[in-house]
Short mmCIF file of N, CA and C in Angstrom, two decimals:
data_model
loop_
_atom_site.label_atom_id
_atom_site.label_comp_id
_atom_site.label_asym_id
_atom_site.label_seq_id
_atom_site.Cartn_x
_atom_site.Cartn_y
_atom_site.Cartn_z
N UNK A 267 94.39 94.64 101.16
CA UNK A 267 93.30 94.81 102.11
C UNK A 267 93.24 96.28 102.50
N UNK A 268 91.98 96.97 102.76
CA UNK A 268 91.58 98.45 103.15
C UNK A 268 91.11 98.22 103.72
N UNK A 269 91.15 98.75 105.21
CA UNK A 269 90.93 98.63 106.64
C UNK A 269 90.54 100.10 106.99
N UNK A 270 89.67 99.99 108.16
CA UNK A 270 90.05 101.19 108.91
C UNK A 270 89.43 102.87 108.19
N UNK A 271 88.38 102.56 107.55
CA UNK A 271 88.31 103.70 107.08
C UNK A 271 87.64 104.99 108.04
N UNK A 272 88.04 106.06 107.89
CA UNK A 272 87.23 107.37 108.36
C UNK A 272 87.63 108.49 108.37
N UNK A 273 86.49 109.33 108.57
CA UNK A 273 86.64 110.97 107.95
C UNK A 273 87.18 111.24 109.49
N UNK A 274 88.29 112.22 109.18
CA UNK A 274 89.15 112.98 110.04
C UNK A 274 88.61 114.44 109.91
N UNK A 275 89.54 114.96 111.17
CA UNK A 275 90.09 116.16 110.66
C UNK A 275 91.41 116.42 111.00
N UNK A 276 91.97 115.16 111.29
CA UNK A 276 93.31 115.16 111.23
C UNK A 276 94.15 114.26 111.33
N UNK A 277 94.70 113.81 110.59
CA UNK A 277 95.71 112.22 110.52
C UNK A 277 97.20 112.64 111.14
N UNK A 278 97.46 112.02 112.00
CA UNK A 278 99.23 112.46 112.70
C UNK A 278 99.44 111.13 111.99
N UNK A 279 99.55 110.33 112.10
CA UNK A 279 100.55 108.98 111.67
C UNK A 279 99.58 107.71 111.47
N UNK A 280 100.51 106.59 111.42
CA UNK A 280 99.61 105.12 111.37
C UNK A 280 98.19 105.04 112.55
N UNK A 281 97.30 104.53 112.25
CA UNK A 281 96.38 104.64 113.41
C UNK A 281 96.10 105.82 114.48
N UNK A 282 96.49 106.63 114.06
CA UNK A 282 96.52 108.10 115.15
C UNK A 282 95.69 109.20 114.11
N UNK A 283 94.47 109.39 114.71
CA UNK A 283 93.92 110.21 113.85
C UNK A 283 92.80 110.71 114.58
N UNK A 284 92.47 112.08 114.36
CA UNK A 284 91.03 112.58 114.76
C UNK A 284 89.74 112.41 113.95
N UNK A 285 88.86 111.37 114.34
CA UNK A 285 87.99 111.47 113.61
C UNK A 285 86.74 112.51 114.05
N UNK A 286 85.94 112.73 113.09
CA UNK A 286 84.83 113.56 113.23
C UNK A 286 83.97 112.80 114.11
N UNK A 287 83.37 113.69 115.17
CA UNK A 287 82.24 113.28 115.78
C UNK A 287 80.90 112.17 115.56
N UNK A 288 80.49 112.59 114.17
CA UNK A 288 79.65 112.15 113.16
C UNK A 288 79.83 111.85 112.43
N UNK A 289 79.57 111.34 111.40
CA UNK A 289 79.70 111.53 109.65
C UNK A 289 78.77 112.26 108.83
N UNK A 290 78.41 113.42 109.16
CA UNK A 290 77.31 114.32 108.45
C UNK A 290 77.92 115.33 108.04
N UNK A 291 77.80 115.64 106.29
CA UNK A 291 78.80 116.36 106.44
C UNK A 291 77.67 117.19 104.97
N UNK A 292 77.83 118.41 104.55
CA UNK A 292 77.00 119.19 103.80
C UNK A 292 77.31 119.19 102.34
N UNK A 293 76.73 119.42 101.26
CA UNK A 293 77.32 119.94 99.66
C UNK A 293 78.05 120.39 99.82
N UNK A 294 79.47 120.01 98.77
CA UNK A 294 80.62 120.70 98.36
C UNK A 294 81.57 121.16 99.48
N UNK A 295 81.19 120.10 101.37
CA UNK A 295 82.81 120.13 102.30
C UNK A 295 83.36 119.56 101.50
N UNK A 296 85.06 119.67 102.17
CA UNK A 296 85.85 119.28 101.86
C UNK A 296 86.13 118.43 103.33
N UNK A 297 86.22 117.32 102.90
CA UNK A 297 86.99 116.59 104.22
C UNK A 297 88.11 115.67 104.14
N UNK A 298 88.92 115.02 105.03
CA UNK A 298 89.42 113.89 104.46
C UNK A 298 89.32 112.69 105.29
N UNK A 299 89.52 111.72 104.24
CA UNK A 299 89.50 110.31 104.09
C UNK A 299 90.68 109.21 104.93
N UNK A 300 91.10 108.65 105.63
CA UNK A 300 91.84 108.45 106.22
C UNK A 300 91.30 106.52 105.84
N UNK A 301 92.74 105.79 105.40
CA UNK A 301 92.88 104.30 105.06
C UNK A 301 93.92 103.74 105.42
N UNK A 302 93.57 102.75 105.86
CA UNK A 302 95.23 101.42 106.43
C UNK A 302 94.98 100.22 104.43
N UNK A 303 96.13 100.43 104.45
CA UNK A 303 96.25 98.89 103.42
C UNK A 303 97.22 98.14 104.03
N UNK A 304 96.54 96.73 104.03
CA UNK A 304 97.35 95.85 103.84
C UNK A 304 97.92 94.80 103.10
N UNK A 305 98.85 94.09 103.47
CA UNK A 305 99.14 92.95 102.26
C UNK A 305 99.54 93.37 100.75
N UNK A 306 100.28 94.61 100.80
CA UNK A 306 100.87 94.92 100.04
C UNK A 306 102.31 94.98 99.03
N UNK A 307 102.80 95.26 98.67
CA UNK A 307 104.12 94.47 97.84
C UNK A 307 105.13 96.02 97.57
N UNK A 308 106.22 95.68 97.85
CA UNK A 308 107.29 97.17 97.67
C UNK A 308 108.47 96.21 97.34
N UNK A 309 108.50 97.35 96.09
CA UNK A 309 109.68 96.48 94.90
C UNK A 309 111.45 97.49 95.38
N UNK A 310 112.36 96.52 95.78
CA UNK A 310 113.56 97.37 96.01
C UNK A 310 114.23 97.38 95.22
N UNK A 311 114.32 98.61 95.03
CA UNK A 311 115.61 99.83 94.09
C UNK A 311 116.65 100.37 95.04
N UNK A 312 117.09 101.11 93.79
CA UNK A 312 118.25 101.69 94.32
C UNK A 312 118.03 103.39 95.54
N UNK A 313 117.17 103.26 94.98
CA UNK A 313 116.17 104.61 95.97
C UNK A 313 115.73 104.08 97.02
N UNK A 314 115.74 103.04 97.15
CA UNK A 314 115.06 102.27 98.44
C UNK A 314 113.87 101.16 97.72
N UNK A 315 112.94 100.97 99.23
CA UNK A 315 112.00 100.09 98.60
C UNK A 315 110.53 101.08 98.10
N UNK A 316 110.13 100.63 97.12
CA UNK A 316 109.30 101.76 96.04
C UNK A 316 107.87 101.32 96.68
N UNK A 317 106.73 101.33 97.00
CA UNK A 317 105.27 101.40 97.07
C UNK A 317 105.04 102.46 96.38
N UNK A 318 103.40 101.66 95.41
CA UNK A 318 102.84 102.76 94.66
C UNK A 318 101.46 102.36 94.58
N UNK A 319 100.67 103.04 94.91
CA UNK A 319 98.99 102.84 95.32
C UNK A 319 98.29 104.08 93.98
N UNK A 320 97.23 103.00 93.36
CA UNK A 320 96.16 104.24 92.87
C UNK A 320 95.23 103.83 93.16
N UNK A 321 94.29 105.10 93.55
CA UNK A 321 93.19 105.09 94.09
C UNK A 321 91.88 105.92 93.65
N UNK A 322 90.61 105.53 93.53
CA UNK A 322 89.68 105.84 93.57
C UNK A 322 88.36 105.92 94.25
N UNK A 323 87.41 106.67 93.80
CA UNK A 323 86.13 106.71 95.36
C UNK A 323 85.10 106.73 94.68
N UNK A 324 83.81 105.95 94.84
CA UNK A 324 82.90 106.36 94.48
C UNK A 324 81.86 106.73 95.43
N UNK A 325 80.59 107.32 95.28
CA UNK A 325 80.14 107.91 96.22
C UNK A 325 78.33 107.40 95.85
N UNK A 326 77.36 106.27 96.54
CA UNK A 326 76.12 105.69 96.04
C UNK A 326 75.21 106.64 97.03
N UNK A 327 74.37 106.44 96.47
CA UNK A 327 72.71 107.33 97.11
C UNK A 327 72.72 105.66 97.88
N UNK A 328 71.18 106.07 98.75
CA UNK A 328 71.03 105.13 99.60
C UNK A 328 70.20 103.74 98.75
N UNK A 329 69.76 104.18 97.30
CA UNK A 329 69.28 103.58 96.45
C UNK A 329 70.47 102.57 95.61
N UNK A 330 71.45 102.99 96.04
CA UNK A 330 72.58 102.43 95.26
C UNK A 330 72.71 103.04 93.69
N UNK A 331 72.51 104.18 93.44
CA UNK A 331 72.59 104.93 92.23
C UNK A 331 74.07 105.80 92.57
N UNK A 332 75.21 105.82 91.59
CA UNK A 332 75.87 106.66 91.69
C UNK A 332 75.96 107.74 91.86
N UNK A 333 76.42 108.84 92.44
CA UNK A 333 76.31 109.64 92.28
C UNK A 333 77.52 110.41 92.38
N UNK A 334 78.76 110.13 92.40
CA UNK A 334 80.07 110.76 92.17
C UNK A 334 80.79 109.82 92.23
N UNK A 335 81.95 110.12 91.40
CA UNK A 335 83.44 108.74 91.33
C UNK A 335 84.55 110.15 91.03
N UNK A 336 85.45 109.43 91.52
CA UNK A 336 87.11 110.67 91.33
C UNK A 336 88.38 109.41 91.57
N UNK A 337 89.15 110.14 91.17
CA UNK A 337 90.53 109.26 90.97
C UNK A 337 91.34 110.12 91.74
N UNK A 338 92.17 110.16 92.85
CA UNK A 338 93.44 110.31 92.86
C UNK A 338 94.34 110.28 92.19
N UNK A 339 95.72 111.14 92.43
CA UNK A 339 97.02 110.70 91.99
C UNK A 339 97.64 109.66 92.59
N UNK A 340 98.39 108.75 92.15
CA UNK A 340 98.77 108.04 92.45
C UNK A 340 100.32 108.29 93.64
N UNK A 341 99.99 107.41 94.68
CA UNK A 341 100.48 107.50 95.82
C UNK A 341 101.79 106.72 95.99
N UNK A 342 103.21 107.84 95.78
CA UNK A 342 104.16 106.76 95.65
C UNK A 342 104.96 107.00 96.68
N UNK A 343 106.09 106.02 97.41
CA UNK A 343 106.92 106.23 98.27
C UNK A 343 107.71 105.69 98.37
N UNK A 344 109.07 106.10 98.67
CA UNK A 344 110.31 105.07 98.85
C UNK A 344 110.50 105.00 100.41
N UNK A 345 111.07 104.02 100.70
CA UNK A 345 111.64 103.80 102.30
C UNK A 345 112.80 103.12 102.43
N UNK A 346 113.39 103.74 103.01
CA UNK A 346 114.79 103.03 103.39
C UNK A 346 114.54 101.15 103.93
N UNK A 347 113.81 100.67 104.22
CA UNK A 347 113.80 99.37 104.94
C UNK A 347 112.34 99.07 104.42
N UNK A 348 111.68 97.73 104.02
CA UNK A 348 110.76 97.32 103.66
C UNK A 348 109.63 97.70 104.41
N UNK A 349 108.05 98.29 103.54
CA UNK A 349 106.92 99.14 104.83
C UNK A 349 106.40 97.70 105.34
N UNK A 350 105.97 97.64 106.46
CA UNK A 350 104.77 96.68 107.80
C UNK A 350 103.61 96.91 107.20
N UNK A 351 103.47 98.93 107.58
CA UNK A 351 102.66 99.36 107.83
C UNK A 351 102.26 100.68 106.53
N UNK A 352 101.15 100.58 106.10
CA UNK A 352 100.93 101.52 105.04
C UNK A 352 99.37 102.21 105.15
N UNK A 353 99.75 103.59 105.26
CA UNK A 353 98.09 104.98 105.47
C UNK A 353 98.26 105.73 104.05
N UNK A 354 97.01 106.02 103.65
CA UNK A 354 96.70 107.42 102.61
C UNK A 354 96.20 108.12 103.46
N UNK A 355 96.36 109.24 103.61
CA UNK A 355 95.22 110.29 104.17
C UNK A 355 94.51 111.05 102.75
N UNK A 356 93.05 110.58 102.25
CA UNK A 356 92.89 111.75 100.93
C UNK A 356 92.44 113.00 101.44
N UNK A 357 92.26 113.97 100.27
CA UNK A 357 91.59 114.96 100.58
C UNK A 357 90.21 115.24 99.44
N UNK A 358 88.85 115.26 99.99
CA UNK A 358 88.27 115.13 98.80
C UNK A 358 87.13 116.22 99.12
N UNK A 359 86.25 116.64 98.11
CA UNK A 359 85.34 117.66 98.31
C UNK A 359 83.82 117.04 97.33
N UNK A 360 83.54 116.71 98.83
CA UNK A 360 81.70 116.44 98.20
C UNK A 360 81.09 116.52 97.66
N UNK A 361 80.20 116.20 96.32
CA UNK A 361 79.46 116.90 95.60
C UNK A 361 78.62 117.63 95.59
N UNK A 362 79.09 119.17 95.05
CA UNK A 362 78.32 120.32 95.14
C UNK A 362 76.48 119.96 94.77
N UNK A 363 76.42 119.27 94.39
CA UNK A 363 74.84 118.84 94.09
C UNK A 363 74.72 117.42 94.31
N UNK A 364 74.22 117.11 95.67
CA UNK A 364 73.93 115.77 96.04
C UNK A 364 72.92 116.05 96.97
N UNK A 365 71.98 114.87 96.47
CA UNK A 365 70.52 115.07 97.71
C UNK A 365 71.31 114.71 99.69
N UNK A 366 70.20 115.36 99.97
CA UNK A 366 69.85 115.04 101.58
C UNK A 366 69.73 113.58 101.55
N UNK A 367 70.33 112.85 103.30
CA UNK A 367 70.33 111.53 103.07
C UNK A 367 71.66 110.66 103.10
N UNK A 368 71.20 109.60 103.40
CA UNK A 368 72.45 108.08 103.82
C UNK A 368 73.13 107.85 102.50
N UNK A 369 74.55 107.98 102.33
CA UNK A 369 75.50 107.67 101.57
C UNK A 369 76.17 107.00 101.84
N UNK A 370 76.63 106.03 100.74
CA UNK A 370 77.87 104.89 100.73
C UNK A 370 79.22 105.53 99.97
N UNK A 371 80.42 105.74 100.65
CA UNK A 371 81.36 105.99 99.53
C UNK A 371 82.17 104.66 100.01
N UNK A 372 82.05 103.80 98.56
CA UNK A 372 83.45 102.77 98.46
C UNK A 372 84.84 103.20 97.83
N UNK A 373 85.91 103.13 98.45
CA UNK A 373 87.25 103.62 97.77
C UNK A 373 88.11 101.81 97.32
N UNK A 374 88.03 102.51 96.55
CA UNK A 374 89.38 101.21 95.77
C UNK A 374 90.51 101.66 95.63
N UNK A 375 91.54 100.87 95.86
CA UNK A 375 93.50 100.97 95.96
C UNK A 375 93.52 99.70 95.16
N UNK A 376 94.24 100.10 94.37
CA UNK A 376 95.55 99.05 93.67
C UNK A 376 96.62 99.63 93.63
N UNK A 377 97.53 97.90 94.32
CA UNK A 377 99.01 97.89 94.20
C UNK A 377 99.33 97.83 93.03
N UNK A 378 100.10 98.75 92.65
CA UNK A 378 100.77 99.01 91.13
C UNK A 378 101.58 97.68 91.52
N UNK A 379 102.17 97.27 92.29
CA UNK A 379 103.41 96.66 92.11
C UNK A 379 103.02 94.95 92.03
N UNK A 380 102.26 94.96 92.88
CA UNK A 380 101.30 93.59 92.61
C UNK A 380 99.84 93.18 91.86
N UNK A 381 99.68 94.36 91.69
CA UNK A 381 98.58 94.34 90.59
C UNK A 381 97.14 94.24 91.15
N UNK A 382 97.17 94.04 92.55
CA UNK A 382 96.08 93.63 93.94
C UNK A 382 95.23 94.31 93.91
N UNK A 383 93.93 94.23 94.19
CA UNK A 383 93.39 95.53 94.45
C UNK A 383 92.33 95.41 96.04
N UNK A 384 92.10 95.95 96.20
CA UNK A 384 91.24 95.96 97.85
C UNK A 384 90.20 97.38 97.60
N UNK A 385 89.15 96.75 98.79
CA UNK A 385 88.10 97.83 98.35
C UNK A 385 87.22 97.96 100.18
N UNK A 386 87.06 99.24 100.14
CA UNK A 386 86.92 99.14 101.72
C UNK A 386 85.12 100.34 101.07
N UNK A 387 84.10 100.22 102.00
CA UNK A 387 83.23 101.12 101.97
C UNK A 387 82.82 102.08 103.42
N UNK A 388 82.28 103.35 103.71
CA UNK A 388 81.97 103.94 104.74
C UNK A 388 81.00 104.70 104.66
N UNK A 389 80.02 104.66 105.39
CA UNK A 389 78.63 105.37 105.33
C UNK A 389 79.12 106.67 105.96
N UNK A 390 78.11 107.84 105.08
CA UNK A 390 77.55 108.88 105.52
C UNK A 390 76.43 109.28 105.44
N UNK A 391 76.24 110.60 105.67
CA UNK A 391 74.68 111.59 105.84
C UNK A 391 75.32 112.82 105.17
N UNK A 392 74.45 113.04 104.42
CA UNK A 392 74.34 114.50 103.62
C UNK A 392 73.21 115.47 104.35
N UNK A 393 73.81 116.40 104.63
CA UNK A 393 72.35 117.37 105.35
C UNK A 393 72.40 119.16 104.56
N UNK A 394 71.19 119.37 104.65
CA UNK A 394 71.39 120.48 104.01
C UNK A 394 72.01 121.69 105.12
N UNK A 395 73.13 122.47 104.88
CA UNK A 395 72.98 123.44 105.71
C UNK A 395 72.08 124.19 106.09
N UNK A 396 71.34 124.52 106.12
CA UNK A 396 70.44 125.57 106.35
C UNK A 396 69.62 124.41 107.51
N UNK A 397 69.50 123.14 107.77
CA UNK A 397 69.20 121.72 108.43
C UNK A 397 70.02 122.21 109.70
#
């Protein structure tokens, strides 16, 4: 499950985060992405217990036409004691050529370890600077 999505400008920990005022954001910012998963699976080793998330984003016009997709690296972590609680913070940069206007970006996570996948979506606005 992907919960909780929104653009920051700054993630401190689980649920603790600054989000942006708005969601309007111009060609080619860079902002980031801030996600809760849940119901996830961590396999124990000798390193501890392993979580491993990959992730991707796509980004629709208000027409539902694509207009950008990107992949992450894959998000791995060990912990001494089994996780509750599990955040990505991404970092991603807008497409340098995208119209003015209401955007959908859906991000997808799959658990490497369970094979799961969850899919969370969050609206924005594209404005031109010079707007």
């Amino acid at each position: 499950v992907v919960r909780n999505l929104a653009f920051c400008t700054e993630v401190q920990s689980y649920g603790c985060v600054k989000k942006f005022p708005e969601y309007e954001f111009t060609p080619d910012q860079e902002v980031l992405l801030y996600a809760e998963v849940e119901n996830f699976a961590s396999e124990e080793t000798e390193r501890g217990f392993h979580t491993a998330m990959r992730s991707s984003y796509q980004i629709f016009d208000s027409g539902g036409a694509r207009v950008a997709r990107e992949e992450f690296p894959v998000t791995e972590e060990y912990c001494q004691n089994p996780r509750r609680d599990f955040f990505i913070a991404y970092h991603l940069r807008l497409p340098e050529r995208i119209y003015n206007g209401r955007h959908t970006l859906k991000l997808t996570i799959e658990d490497l370890k369970s094979q799961k996948i969850g899919e969370s979506s969050i609206e924005l606005t594209i404005v031109d600077a010079a707007e």
